[in-house]
Amino acid sequence: MNYHWNWGLLFAQPYAGWLLSGLGWTAALSIAAWAIALPVGLCVGIARVSASPSLLWPARFYVSVFRNIPLLLQMFVWFFMVPELLPQRMGLWFKRDLPDPEFWTAVLALAFYTSGRLGELFRAGLQAVPRGQRMAAAAAGMSEAQALRHVIIPQALRIVLPPLTSEFLSIVKNSSLALTIGVLELTAQSRQIENFT
């Protein structure tokens, strides 16, 4: 087989505009989902190392649900099922009145899926901080919350930074699944170009 690739086609109008639009939607989707996933994942990670069963068990359940259900299925559940399970007025707002419901649905699905993964990442980072650091904070007169805020979490963030960047790249990659519910991100725009040429 001999293929003749016409790369100049990507820079011609309207295809270049489509690709730039798709790139913008991909960036917006990834950044919005990351902005939700990062604090939720940190809270879940802290709850996962908590000694309190009232925090530990819900955090375990959260991680089990959002980490183990495939992202594509979560996209469909958030888009098709959640509005039907909400009270009628809220469900109608979610489906009709919310601007760009496909985008916000994809943001929520991607954020909760990623936050389950980040929760485990932060849990591992918090457990990797040596026990002596907690003891030193307690000896300095810090409460458990102060030790967590000023000593443990900063060290854990340094430990989890490399895999955290990998998770951000995964969120950009996973944003391509948003095309299944109608978000015209980069993958959807490239498919549209393929169909037109």
Backbone as JSON Lines, residues from 0, in Angstrom:
{"i":0,"aa":"M","n":[0.83,-1.18,0.0],"ca":[0.0,0.0,0.0],"c":[0.87,1.24,0.0]}
{"i":1,"aa":"N","n":[0.5,2.17,-0.79],"ca":[1.17,3.46,-0.83],"c":[0.19,4.54,-0.42]}
{"i":2,"aa":"Y","n":[0.51,5.2,0.65],"ca":[-0.32,6.29,1.12],"c":[0.31,7.61,0.7]}
{"i":3,"aa":"H","n":[-0.52,8.53,0.36],"ca":[-0.05,9.87,0.06],"c":[-0.65,10.8,1.11]}
{"i":4,"aa":"W","n":[0.19,11.21,2.07],"ca":[-0.28,12.05,3.17],"c":[-0.26,13.5,2.73]}
{"i":5,"aa":"N","n":[-1.38,14.15,2.81],"ca":[-1.47,15.57,2.47],"c":[-1.57,16.36,3.77]}
{"i":6,"aa":"W","n":[-0.42,16.66,4.38],"ca":[-0.4,17.35,5.66],"c":[-0.84,18.8,5.53]}
{"i":7,"aa":"G","n":[-0.72,19.37,4.34],"ca":[-1.14,20.75,4.13],"c":[-2.64,20.93,4.33]}
{"i":8,"aa":"L","n":[-3.37,19.84,4.19],"ca":[-4.82,19.89,4.37],"c":[-5.19,20.35,5.78]}
{"i":9,"aa":"L","n":[-4.36,20.0,6.77],"ca":[-4.66,20.37,8.14],"c":[-4.55,21.87,8.39]}
{"i":10,"aa":"F","n":[-3.81,22.56,7.54],"ca":[-3.64,24.0,7.71],"c":[-4.59,24.81,6.84]}
{"i":11,"aa":"A","n":[-5.38,24.12,6.02],"ca":[-6.36,24.8,5.16],"c":[-7.62,25.07,5.96]}
{"i":12,"aa":"Q","n":[-8.37,26.06,5.52],"ca":[-9.65,26.35,6.17],"c":[-10.72,25.46,5.57]}
{"i":13,"aa":"P","n":[-11.67,24.96,6.3],"ca":[-12.01,25.23,7.69],"c":[-11.33,24.27,8.66]}
{"i":14,"aa":"Y","n":[-10.47,23.37,8.15],"ca":[-9.92,22.3,8.99],"c":[-9.02,22.83,10.1]}
{"i":15,"aa":"A","n":[-8.21,23.85,9.82],"ca":[-7.34,24.42,10.85],"c":[-8.16,25.0,11.98]}
{"i":16,"aa":"G","n":[-9.25,25.66,11.64],"ca":[-10.13,26.21,12.66],"c":[-10.77,25.12,13.51]}
{"i":17,"aa":"W","n":[-11.15,24.03,12.86],"ca":[-11.73,22.91,13.6],"c":[-10.73,22.34,14.6]}
{"i":18,"aa":"L","n":[-9.48,22.16,14.16],"ca":[-8.46,21.61,15.05],"c":[-8.17,22.55,16.21]}
{"i":19,"aa":"L","n":[-8.11,23.86,15.95],"ca":[-7.87,24.81,17.03],"c":[-9.04,24.82,18.02]}
{"i":20,"aa":"S","n":[-10.25,24.73,17.49],"ca":[-11.42,24.66,18.37],"c":[-11.38,23.4,19.22]}
{"i":21,"aa":"G","n":[-11.06,22.27,18.6],"ca":[-10.96,21.01,19.34],"c":[-9.87,21.06,20.4]}
{"i":22,"aa":"L","n":[-8.74,21.68,20.07],"ca":[-7.65,21.82,21.04],"c":[-8.09,22.68,22.22]}
{"i":23,"aa":"G","n":[-8.85,23.72,21.94],"ca":[-9.36,24.57,23.02],"c":[-10.32,23.83,23.94]}
{"i":24,"aa":"W","n":[-11.23,23.02,23.34],"ca":[-12.18,22.24,24.15],"c":[-11.45,21.18,24.96]}
{"i":25,"aa":"T","n":[-10.43,20.56,24.38],"ca":[-9.65,19.55,25.11],"c":[-8.94,20.19,26.3]}
{"i":26,"aa":"A","n":[-8.31,21.34,26.08],"ca":[-7.61,22.03,27.17],"c":[-8.59,22.46,28.26]}
{"i":27,"aa":"A","n":[-9.73,23.02,27.86],"ca":[-10.72,23.48,28.85],"c":[-11.26,22.3,29.66]}
{"i":28,"aa":"L","n":[-11.56,21.21,28.97],"ca":[-12.09,20.02,29.64],"c":[-11.07,19.44,30.62]}
{"i":29,"aa":"S","n":[-9.82,19.34,30.2],"ca":[-8.78,18.78,31.05],"c":[-8.49,19.65,32.27]}
{"i":30,"aa":"I","n":[-8.41,20.96,32.06],"ca":[-8.08,21.87,33.16],"c":[-9.24,21.95,34.16]}
{"i":31,"aa":"A","n":[-10.48,22.02,33.65],"ca":[-11.64,22.08,34.55],"c":[-11.76,20.79,35.37]}
{"i":32,"aa":"A","n":[-11.56,19.65,34.74],"ca":[-11.63,18.38,35.46],"c":[-10.5,18.28,36.47]}
{"i":33,"aa":"W","n":[-9.31,18.75,36.11],"ca":[-8.17,18.7,37.03],"c":[-8.41,19.6,38.24]}
{"i":34,"aa":"A","n":[-9.03,20.77,38.01],"ca":[-9.3,21.7,39.1],"c":[-10.26,21.1,40.13]}
{"i":35,"aa":"I","n":[-11.13,20.2,39.7],"ca":[-12.03,19.52,40.63],"c":[-11.35,18.29,41.23]}
{"i":36,"aa":"A","n":[-10.65,17.52,40.4],"ca":[-10.08,16.24,40.82],"c":[-8.97,16.4,41.85]}
{"i":37,"aa":"L","n":[-8.16,17.44,41.73],"ca":[-7.02,17.6,42.63],"c":[-7.44,17.8,44.09]}
{"i":38,"aa":"P","n":[-8.31,18.77,44.41],"ca":[-8.69,18.9,45.83],"c":[-9.53,17.73,46.34]}
{"i":39,"aa":"V","n":[-10.4,17.19,45.49],"ca":[-11.21,16.04,45.92],"c":[-10.31,14.84,46.17]}
{"i":40,"aa":"G","n":[-9.34,14.61,45.28],"ca":[-8.41,13.5,45.46],"c":[-7.56,13.66,46.71]}
{"i":41,"aa":"L","n":[-7.14,14.89,47.02],"ca":[-6.36,15.13,48.23],"c":[-7.19,14.83,49.47]}
{"i":42,"aa":"C","n":[-8.45,15.27,49.47],"ca":[-9.33,14.99,50.62],"c":[-9.57,13.49,50.77]}
{"i":43,"aa":"V","n":[-9.76,12.8,49.66],"ca":[-9.97,11.35,49.71],"c":[-8.7,10.66,50.21]}
{"i":44,"aa":"G","n":[-7.54,11.11,49.74],"ca":[-6.28,10.52,50.19],"c":[-6.04,10.71,51.67]}
{"i":45,"aa":"I","n":[-6.38,11.9,52.18],"ca":[-6.24,12.15,53.62],"c":[-7.21,11.27,54.4]}
{"i":46,"aa":"A","n":[-8.44,11.14,53.89],"ca":[-9.42,10.28,54.57],"c":[-9.0,8.82,54.55]}
{"i":47,"aa":"R","n":[-8.27,8.42,53.49],"ca":[-7.83,7.02,53.39],"c":[-6.77,6.66,54.42]}
{"i":48,"aa":"V","n":[-6.04,7.64,54.96],"ca":[-5.05,7.34,55.99],"c":[-5.54,7.72,57.37]}
{"i":49,"aa":"S","n":[-6.79,8.13,57.45],"ca":[-7.37,8.53,58.73],"c":[-7.58,7.32,59.63]}
{"i":50,"aa":"A","n":[-7.5,7.57,60.91],"ca":[-7.77,6.5,61.89],"c":[-9.26,6.39,62.18]}
{"i":51,"aa":"S","n":[-10.03,7.38,61.74],"ca":[-11.46,7.41,62.0],"c":[-12.22,6.54,60.98]}
{"i":52,"aa":"P","n":[-12.95,5.52,61.46],"ca":[-13.72,4.69,60.52],"c":[-14.79,5.46,59.76]}
{"i":53,"aa":"S","n":[-15.3,6.55,60.36],"ca":[-16.33,7.34,59.67],"c":[-15.76,8.09,58.47]}
{"i":54,"aa":"L","n":[-14.46,8.28,58.41],"ca":[-13.81,8.86,57.22],"c":[-13.22,7.77,56.32]}
{"i":55,"aa":"L","n":[-12.67,6.75,56.93],"ca":[-11.97,5.71,56.18],"c":[-12.89,4.91,55.27]}
{"i":56,"aa":"W","n":[-14.02,4.46,55.79],"ca":[-14.89,3.6,54.99],"c":[-15.55,4.32,53.81]}
{"i":57,"aa":"P","n":[-16.07,5.55,53.98],"ca":[-16.6,6.24,52.8],"c":[-15.51,6.52,51.75]}
{"i":58,"aa":"A","n":[-14.29,6.83,52.2],"ca":[-13.2,7.08,51.26],"c":[-12.84,5.8,50.5]}
{"i":59,"aa":"R","n":[-12.84,4.67,51.19],"ca":[-12.58,3.39,50.5],"c":[-13.66,3.1,49.48]}
{"i":60,"aa":"F","n":[-14.91,3.34,49.85],"ca":[-16.03,3.11,48.94],"c":[-15.91,4.02,47.72]}
{"i":61,"aa":"Y","n":[-15.6,5.3,47.95],"ca":[-15.45,6.27,46.87],"c":[-14.38,5.82,45.87]}
{"i":62,"aa":"V","n":[-13.23,5.43,46.39],"ca":[-12.14,4.98,45.52],"c":[-12.54,3.73,44.76]}
{"i":63,"aa":"S","n":[-13.2,2.78,45.45],"ca":[-13.62,1.55,44.79],"c":[-14.59,1.81,43.64]}
{"i":64,"aa":"V","n":[-15.52,2.72,43.86],"ca":[-16.52,3.0,42.83],"c":[-15.9,3.75,41.66]}
{"i":65,"aa":"F","n":[-15.28,4.89,41.92],"ca":[-14.83,5.75,40.83],"c":[-13.56,5.27,40.16]}
{"i":66,"aa":"R","n":[-12.77,4.46,40.82],"ca":[-11.54,3.98,40.21],"c":[-11.77,2.7,39.4]}
{"i":67,"aa":"N","n":[-12.75,1.91,39.79],"ca":[-12.92,0.6,39.17],"c":[-13.99,0.56,38.08]}
{"i":68,"aa":"I","n":[-14.82,1.56,37.98],"ca":[-15.8,1.6,36.89],"c":[-15.13,2.31,35.71]}
{"i":69,"aa":"P","n":[-15.17,1.71,34.52],"ca":[-14.5,2.33,33.37],"c":[-15.02,3.74,33.09]}
{"i":70,"aa":"L","n":[-14.13,4.6,32.64],"ca":[-14.47,6.0,32.41],"c":[-15.57,6.15,31.36]}
{"i":71,"aa":"L","n":[-15.55,5.35,30.33],"ca":[-16.58,5.44,29.29],"c":[-17.96,5.2,29.88]}
{"i":72,"aa":"L","n":[-18.07,4.19,30.75],"ca":[-19.34,3.91,31.4],"c":[-19.74,5.06,32.32]}
{"i":73,"aa":"Q","n":[-18.77,5.64,33.02],"ca":[-19.08,6.78,33.88],"c":[-19.57,7.97,33.07]}
{"i":74,"aa":"M","n":[-19.0,8.19,31.88],"ca":[-19.48,9.27,31.01],"c":[-20.95,9.06,30.66]}
{"i":75,"aa":"F","n":[-21.29,7.83,30.28],"ca":[-22.68,7.53,29.91],"c":[-23.61,7.67,31.11]}
{"i":76,"aa":"V","n":[-23.16,7.22,32.28],"ca":[-24.0,7.33,33.48],"c":[-24.25,8.79,33.81]}
{"i":77,"aa":"W","n":[-23.21,9.62,33.8],"ca":[-23.38,11.04,34.12],"c":[-24.26,11.74,33.09]}
{"i":78,"aa":"F","n":[-24.15,11.34,31.82],"ca":[-24.89,12.05,30.77],"c":[-26.34,11.57,30.65]}
{"i":79,"aa":"F","n":[-26.53,10.25,30.72],"ca":[-27.86,9.72,30.47],"c":[-28.65,9.4,31.73]}
{"i":80,"aa":"M","n":[-28.0,8.94,32.8],"ca":[-28.74,8.47,33.98],"c":[-28.89,9.51,35.09]}
{"i":81,"aa":"V","n":[-27.83,10.25,35.37],"ca":[-27.88,11.18,36.5],"c":[-29.01,12.21,36.35]}
{"i":82,"aa":"P","n":[-29.22,12.82,35.17],"ca":[-30.34,13.76,35.07],"c":[-31.7,13.11,35.32]}
{"i":83,"aa":"E","n":[-31.83,11.83,35.01],"ca":[-33.09,11.13,35.24],"c":[-33.28,10.76,36.71]}
{"i":84,"aa":"L","n":[-32.19,10.61,37.46],"ca":[-32.28,10.25,38.87],"c":[-32.49,11.47,39.77]}
{"i":85,"aa":"L","n":[-32.15,12.65,39.26],"ca":[-32.32,13.87,40.04],"c":[-33.8,14.24,40.1]}
{"i":86,"aa":"P","n":[-34.18,15.1,41.05],"ca":[-35.55,15.6,41.02],"c":[-35.85,16.25,39.66]}
{"i":87,"aa":"Q","n":[-37.11,16.2,39.24],"ca":[-37.48,16.57,37.88],"c":[-36.97,17.95,37.47]}
{"i":88,"aa":"R","n":[-37.14,18.93,38.33],"ca":[-36.72,20.29,37.99],"c":[-35.21,20.38,37.8]}
{"i":89,"aa":"M","n":[-34.48,19.75,38.7],"ca":[-33.02,19.78,38.6],"c":[-32.55,18.97,37.39]}
{"i":90,"aa":"G","n":[-33.2,17.84,37.11],"ca":[-32.85,17.04,35.95],"c":[-33.07,17.78,34.65]}
{"i":91,"aa":"L","n":[-34.18,18.52,34.55],"ca":[-34.43,19.32,33.35],"c":[-33.41,20.44,33.21]}
{"i":92,"aa":"W","n":[-33.04,21.05,34.33],"ca":[-32.0,22.09,34.27],"c":[-30.69,21.48,33.79]}
{"i":93,"aa":"F","n":[-30.35,20.3,34.3],"ca":[-29.1,19.62,33.95],"c":[-29.07,19.28,32.46]}
{"i":94,"aa":"K","n":[-30.23,18.9,31.89],"ca":[-30.28,18.48,30.49],"c":[-30.47,19.63,29.51]}
{"i":95,"aa":"R","n":[-31.29,20.63,29.88],"ca":[-31.67,21.65,28.9],"c":[-31.1,23.03,29.2]}
{"i":96,"aa":"D","n":[-31.16,23.46,30.44],"ca":[-30.85,24.85,30.75],"c":[-29.37,25.1,31.04]}
{"i":97,"aa":"L","n":[-28.66,24.08,31.45],"ca":[-27.23,24.21,31.71],"c":[-26.52,24.47,30.38]}
{"i":98,"aa":"P","n":[-25.73,25.55,30.28],"ca":[-25.02,25.78,29.02],"c":[-23.98,24.67,28.79]}
{"i":99,"aa":"D","n":[-23.94,24.14,27.6],"ca":[-23.03,23.05,27.22],"c":[-23.1,21.88,28.18]}
{"i":100,"aa":"P","n":[-24.26,21.21,28.3],"ca":[-24.38,20.11,29.26],"c":[-23.42,18.96,28.96]}
{"i":101,"aa":"E","n":[-23.1,18.74,27.69],"ca":[-22.16,17.66,27.35],"c":[-20.79,17.94,27.95]}
{"i":102,"aa":"F","n":[-20.36,19.19,27.84],"ca":[-19.05,19.57,28.37],"c":[-19.01,19.39,29.88]}
{"i":103,"aa":"W","n":[-20.01,19.91,30.61],"ca":[-19.99,19.84,32.07],"c":[-20.17,18.41,32.56]}
{"i":104,"aa":"T","n":[-20.93,17.62,31.83],"ca":[-21.07,16.21,32.18],"c":[-19.73,15.5,32.05]}
{"i":105,"aa":"A","n":[-19.02,15.78,30.96],"ca":[-17.71,15.18,30.75],"c":[-16.72,15.65,31.82]}
{"i":106,"aa":"V","n":[-16.79,16.91,32.21],"ca":[-15.92,17.44,33.26],"c":[-16.16,16.67,34.56]}
{"i":107,"aa":"L","n":[-17.43,16.49,34.93],"ca":[-17.73,15.77,36.18],"c":[-17.26,14.32,36.14]}
{"i":108,"aa":"A","n":[-17.55,13.65,35.03],"ca":[-17.14,12.24,34.92],"c":[-15.62,12.11,34.98]}
{"i":109,"aa":"L","n":[-14.94,12.94,34.24],"ca":[-13.48,12.89,34.21],"c":[-12.88,13.28,35.57]}
{"i":110,"aa":"A","n":[-13.49,14.26,36.23],"ca":[-12.98,14.71,37.53],"c":[-13.15,13.64,38.59]}
{"i":111,"aa":"F","n":[-14.32,13.02,38.67],"ca":[-14.53,12.02,39.7],"c":[-13.72,10.74,39.44]}
{"i":112,"aa":"Y","n":[-13.59,10.37,38.17],"ca":[-12.76,9.21,37.83],"c":[-11.3,9.48,38.25]}
{"i":113,"aa":"T","n":[-10.8,10.65,37.89],"ca":[-9.41,10.99,38.2],"c":[-9.2,11.19,39.7]}
{"i":114,"aa":"S","n":[-10.2,11.73,40.39],"ca":[-10.04,11.95,41.83],"c":[-9.92,10.63,42.58]}
{"i":115,"aa":"G","n":[-10.57,9.58,42.09],"ca":[-10.4,8.26,42.7],"c":[-8.97,7.76,42.56]}
{"i":116,"aa":"R","n":[-8.39,8.01,41.39],"ca":[-7.0,7.62,41.16],"c":[-6.04,8.49,41.99]}
{"i":117,"aa":"L","n":[-6.36,9.8,42.05],"ca":[-5.5,10.7,42.83],"c":[-5.59,10.41,44.32]}
{"i":118,"aa":"G","n":[-6.76,9.96,44.78],"ca":[-6.91,9.61,46.19],"c":[-5.93,8.53,46.6]}
{"i":119,"aa":"E","n":[-5.78,7.52,45.75],"ca":[-4.81,6.46,46.03],"c":[-3.37,6.96,45.92]}
{"i":120,"aa":"L","n":[-3.15,7.87,44.99],"ca":[-1.82,8.44,44.84],"c":[-1.43,9.24,46.09]}
{"i":121,"aa":"F","n":[-2.34,10.08,46.56],"ca":[-2.07,10.86,47.77],"c":[-1.96,9.97,49.01]}
{"i":122,"aa":"R","n":[-2.77,8.92,49.07],"ca":[-2.67,7.98,50.19],"c":[-1.27,7.37,50.24]}
{"i":123,"aa":"A","n":[-0.78,6.93,49.09],"ca":[0.56,6.35,49.04],"c":[1.63,7.37,49.43]}
{"i":124,"aa":"G","n":[1.45,8.62,48.97],"ca":[2.41,9.66,49.31],"c":[2.4,9.98,50.8]}
{"i":125,"aa":"L","n":[1.2,10.03,51.4],"ca":[1.11,10.3,52.83],"c":[1.71,9.17,53.66]}
{"i":126,"aa":"Q","n":[1.51,7.94,53.21],"ca":[2.08,6.8,53.94],"c":[3.59,6.68,53.73]}
{"i":127,"aa":"A","n":[4.11,7.31,52.68],"ca":[5.55,7.24,52.41],"c":[6.35,8.21,53.27]}
{"i":128,"aa":"V","n":[5.67,9.2,53.86],"ca":[6.38,10.13,54.75],"c":[6.78,9.36,56.0]}
{"i":129,"aa":"P","n":[8.05,9.43,56.39],"ca":[8.51,8.66,57.56],"c":[7.73,9.0,58.84]}
{"i":130,"aa":"R","n":[7.5,7.98,59.65],"ca":[6.75,8.15,60.89],"c":[7.41,9.13,61.85]}
{"i":131,"aa":"G","n":[8.7,9.23,61.75],"ca":[9.44,10.14,62.61],"c":[9.03,11.59,62.42]}
{"i":132,"aa":"Q","n":[8.56,11.93,61.22],"ca":[8.11,13.3,60.96],"c":[6.87,13.64,61.79]}
{"i":133,"aa":"R","n":[5.97,12.67,61.89],"ca":[4.78,12.88,62.74],"c":[5.17,13.02,64.21]}
{"i":134,"aa":"M","n":[6.1,12.16,64.61],"ca":[6.55,12.22,66.01],"c":[7.26,13.54,66.3]}
{"i":135,"aa":"A","n":[8.06,14.02,65.37],"ca":[8.76,15.29,65.57],"c":[7.77,16.44,65.63]}
{"i":136,"aa":"A","n":[6.73,16.4,64.8],"ca":[5.7,17.45,64.84],"c":[4.96,17.42,66.17]}
{"i":137,"aa":"A","n":[4.65,16.22,66.66],"ca":[3.97,16.1,67.95],"c":[4.89,16.59,69.08]}
{"i":138,"aa":"A","n":[6.18,16.3,68.99],"ca":[7.13,16.75,70.0],"c":[7.28,18.27,69.99]}
{"i":139,"aa":"A","n":[7.07,18.87,68.82],"ca":[7.14,20.33,68.7],"c":[5.87,21.0,69.19]}
{"i":140,"aa":"G","n":[4.87,20.2,69.6],"ca":[3.64,20.75,70.15],"c":[2.53,20.98,69.13]}
{"i":141,"aa":"M","n":[2.7,20.41,67.95],"ca":[1.68,20.58,66.92],"c":[0.54,19.59,67.14]}
{"i":142,"aa":"S","n":[-0.67,20.03,66.81],"ca":[-1.8,19.11,66.82],"c":[-1.72,18.23,65.57]}
{"i":143,"aa":"E","n":[-2.57,17.23,65.52],"ca":[-2.56,16.33,64.34],"c":[-2.86,17.11,63.05]}
{"i":144,"aa":"A","n":[-3.83,18.04,63.12],"ca":[-4.18,18.84,61.93],"c":[-3.03,19.75,61.53]}
{"i":145,"aa":"Q","n":[-2.36,20.37,62.5],"ca":[-1.21,21.23,62.18],"c":[-0.07,20.42,61.59]}
{"i":146,"aa":"A","n":[0.18,19.25,62.15],"ca":[1.25,18.4,61.62],"c":[0.94,17.99,60.18]}
{"i":147,"aa":"L","n":[-0.31,17.67,59.94],"ca":[-0.71,17.28,58.59],"c":[-0.51,18.44,57.62]}
{"i":148,"aa":"R","n":[-0.94,19.63,58.04],"ca":[-0.9,20.79,57.16],"c":[0.51,21.31,56.93]}
{"i":149,"aa":"H","n":[1.31,21.37,57.97],"ca":[2.62,22.02,57.87],"c":[3.78,21.06,57.62]}
{"i":150,"aa":"V","n":[3.62,19.79,57.96],"ca":[4.76,18.86,57.87],"c":[4.48,17.73,56.88]}
{"i":151,"aa":"I","n":[3.38,17.01,57.07],"ca":[3.15,15.78,56.31],"c":[2.75,16.05,54.86]}
{"i":152,"aa":"I","n":[1.73,16.89,54.65],"ca":[1.25,17.13,53.28],"c":[2.32,17.75,52.38]}
{"i":153,"aa":"P","n":[3.1,18.77,52.84],"ca":[4.15,19.28,51.94],"c":[5.17,18.21,51.51]}
{"i":154,"aa":"Q","n":[5.53,17.32,52.43],"ca":[6.47,16.25,52.06],"c":[5.81,15.24,51.13]}
{"i":155,"aa":"A","n":[4.54,14.95,51.38],"ca":[3.83,13.99,50.53],"c":[3.66,14.56,49.11]}
{"i":156,"aa":"L","n":[3.41,15.86,49.01],"ca":[3.26,16.47,47.67],"c":[4.56,16.38,46.88]}
{"i":157,"aa":"R","n":[5.68,16.54,47.57],"ca":[6.96,16.4,46.88],"c":[7.17,14.97,46.39]}
{"i":158,"aa":"I","n":[6.71,14.01,47.18],"ca":[6.85,12.6,46.82],"c":[5.97,12.25,45.62]}
{"i":159,"aa":"V","n":[4.73,12.78,45.59],"ca":[3.78,12.39,44.55],"c":[3.84,13.27,43.31]}
{"i":160,"aa":"L","n":[4.72,14.25,43.27],"ca":[4.77,15.16,42.11],"c":[5.02,14.44,40.79]}
{"i":161,"aa":"P","n":[5.99,13.53,40.68],"ca":[6.18,12.85,39.39],"c":[4.94,12.06,38.92]}
{"i":162,"aa":"P","n":[4.33,11.22,39.77],"ca":[3.13,10.54,39.28],"c":[1.95,11.48,39.09]}
{"i":163,"aa":"L","n":[1.96,12.63,39.76],"ca":[0.9,13.62,39.58],"c":[0.94,14.2,38.18]}
{"i":164,"aa":"T","n":[2.13,14.46,37.67],"ca":[2.24,14.95,36.29],"c":[1.76,13.89,35.3]}
{"i":165,"aa":"S","n":[2.04,12.64,35.59],"ca":[1.57,11.55,34.75],"c":[0.05,11.48,34.75]}
{"i":166,"aa":"E","n":[-0.57,11.7,35.91],"ca":[-2.04,11.7,35.98],"c":[-2.63,12.88,35.22]}
{"i":167,"aa":"F","n":[-1.94,14.02,35.21],"ca":[-2.45,15.15,34.42],"c":[-2.41,14.81,32.94]}
{"i":168,"aa":"L","n":[-1.34,14.16,32.5],"ca":[-1.29,13.74,31.09],"c":[-2.37,12.71,30.79]}
{"i":169,"aa":"S","n":[-2.68,11.86,31.75],"ca":[-3.76,10.88,31.56],"c":[-5.11,11.56,31.45]}
{"i":170,"aa":"I","n":[-5.31,12.65,32.17],"ca":[-6.59,13.34,32.09],"c":[-6.75,13.98,30.71]}
{"i":171,"aa":"V","n":[-5.66,14.47,30.13],"ca":[-5.72,15.01,28.76],"c":[-6.04,13.89,27.78]}
{"i":172,"aa":"K","n":[-5.38,12.75,27.96],"ca":[-5.64,11.6,27.09],"c":[-7.06,11.1,27.24]}
{"i":173,"aa":"N","n":[-7.53,10.98,28.48],"ca":[-8.88,10.46,28.73],"c":[-9.97,11.42,28.27]}
{"i":174,"aa":"S","n":[-9.63,12.68,28.07],"ca":[-10.65,13.64,27.62],"c":[-11.17,13.28,26.22]}
{"i":175,"aa":"S","n":[-10.44,12.45,25.5],"ca":[-10.91,12.04,24.17],"c":[-12.2,11.23,24.23]}
{"i":176,"aa":"L","n":[-12.49,10.62,25.38],"ca":[-13.74,9.86,25.52],"c":[-14.97,10.76,25.56]}
{"i":177,"aa":"A","n":[-14.76,12.06,25.74],"ca":[-15.89,12.99,25.77],"c":[-16.58,13.08,24.42]}
{"i":178,"aa":"L","n":[-15.93,12.66,23.36],"ca":[-16.6,12.69,22.05],"c":[-17.8,11.75,22.01]}
{"i":179,"aa":"T","n":[-17.82,10.75,22.87],"ca":[-18.94,9.79,22.86],"c":[-20.23,10.4,23.36]}
{"i":180,"aa":"I","n":[-20.15,11.52,24.09],"ca":[-21.37,12.18,24.54],"c":[-21.57,13.53,23.86]}
{"i":181,"aa":"G","n":[-20.76,13.81,22.83],"ca":[-21.02,14.98,22.0],"c":[-20.13,16.18,22.19]}
{"i":182,"aa":"V","n":[-19.03,16.06,22.94],"ca":[-18.11,17.19,23.08],"c":[-17.18,17.17,21.87]}
{"i":183,"aa":"L","n":[-17.12,18.29,21.15],"ca":[-16.29,18.35,19.95],"c":[-14.86,18.76,20.32]}
{"i":184,"aa":"E","n":[-14.19,17.86,21.05],"ca":[-12.8,18.12,21.42],"c":[-11.89,17.68,20.27]}
{"i":185,"aa":"L","n":[-10.61,17.6,20.52],"ca":[-9.63,17.4,19.45],"c":[-9.84,16.11,18.67]}
{"i":186,"aa":"T","n":[-10.12,15.01,19.36],"ca":[-10.33,13.74,18.67],"c":[-11.58,13.79,17.79]}
{"i":187,"aa":"A","n":[-12.65,14.39,18.3],"ca":[-13.88,14.51,17.52],"c":[-13.67,15.39,16.29]}
{"i":188,"aa":"Q","n":[-12.92,16.46,16.45],"ca":[-12.66,17.35,15.3],"c":[-11.8,16.66,14.26]}
{"i":189,"aa":"S","n":[-10.84,15.86,14.7],"ca":[-10.0,15.14,13.72],"c":[-10.82,14.09,12.98]}
{"i":190,"aa":"R","n":[-11.76,13.46,13.66],"ca":[-12.66,12.52,12.98],"c":[-13.55,13.23,11.98]}
{"i":191,"aa":"Q","n":[-13.97,14.44,12.34],"ca":[-14.8,15.21,11.43],"c":[-14.01,15.57,10.18]}
{"i":192,"aa":"I","n":[-12.74,15.92,10.34],"ca":[-11.9,16.19,9.17],"c":[-11.75,14.96,8.31]}
{"i":193,"aa":"E","n":[-11.56,13.8,8.97],"ca":[-11.45,12.54,8.23],"c":[-12.71,12.27,7.41]}
{"i":194,"aa":"N","n":[-13.87,12.55,7.98],"ca":[-15.11,12.3,7.25],"c":[-15.3,13.25,6.07]}
{"i":195,"aa":"F","n":[-14.76,14.46,6.16],"ca":[-14.93,15.44,5.1],"c":[-13.91,15.27,3.98]}
{"i":196,"aa":"T","n":[-12.82,14.54,4.23],"ca":[-11.81,14.42,3.18],"c":[-11.79,13.04,2.57]}
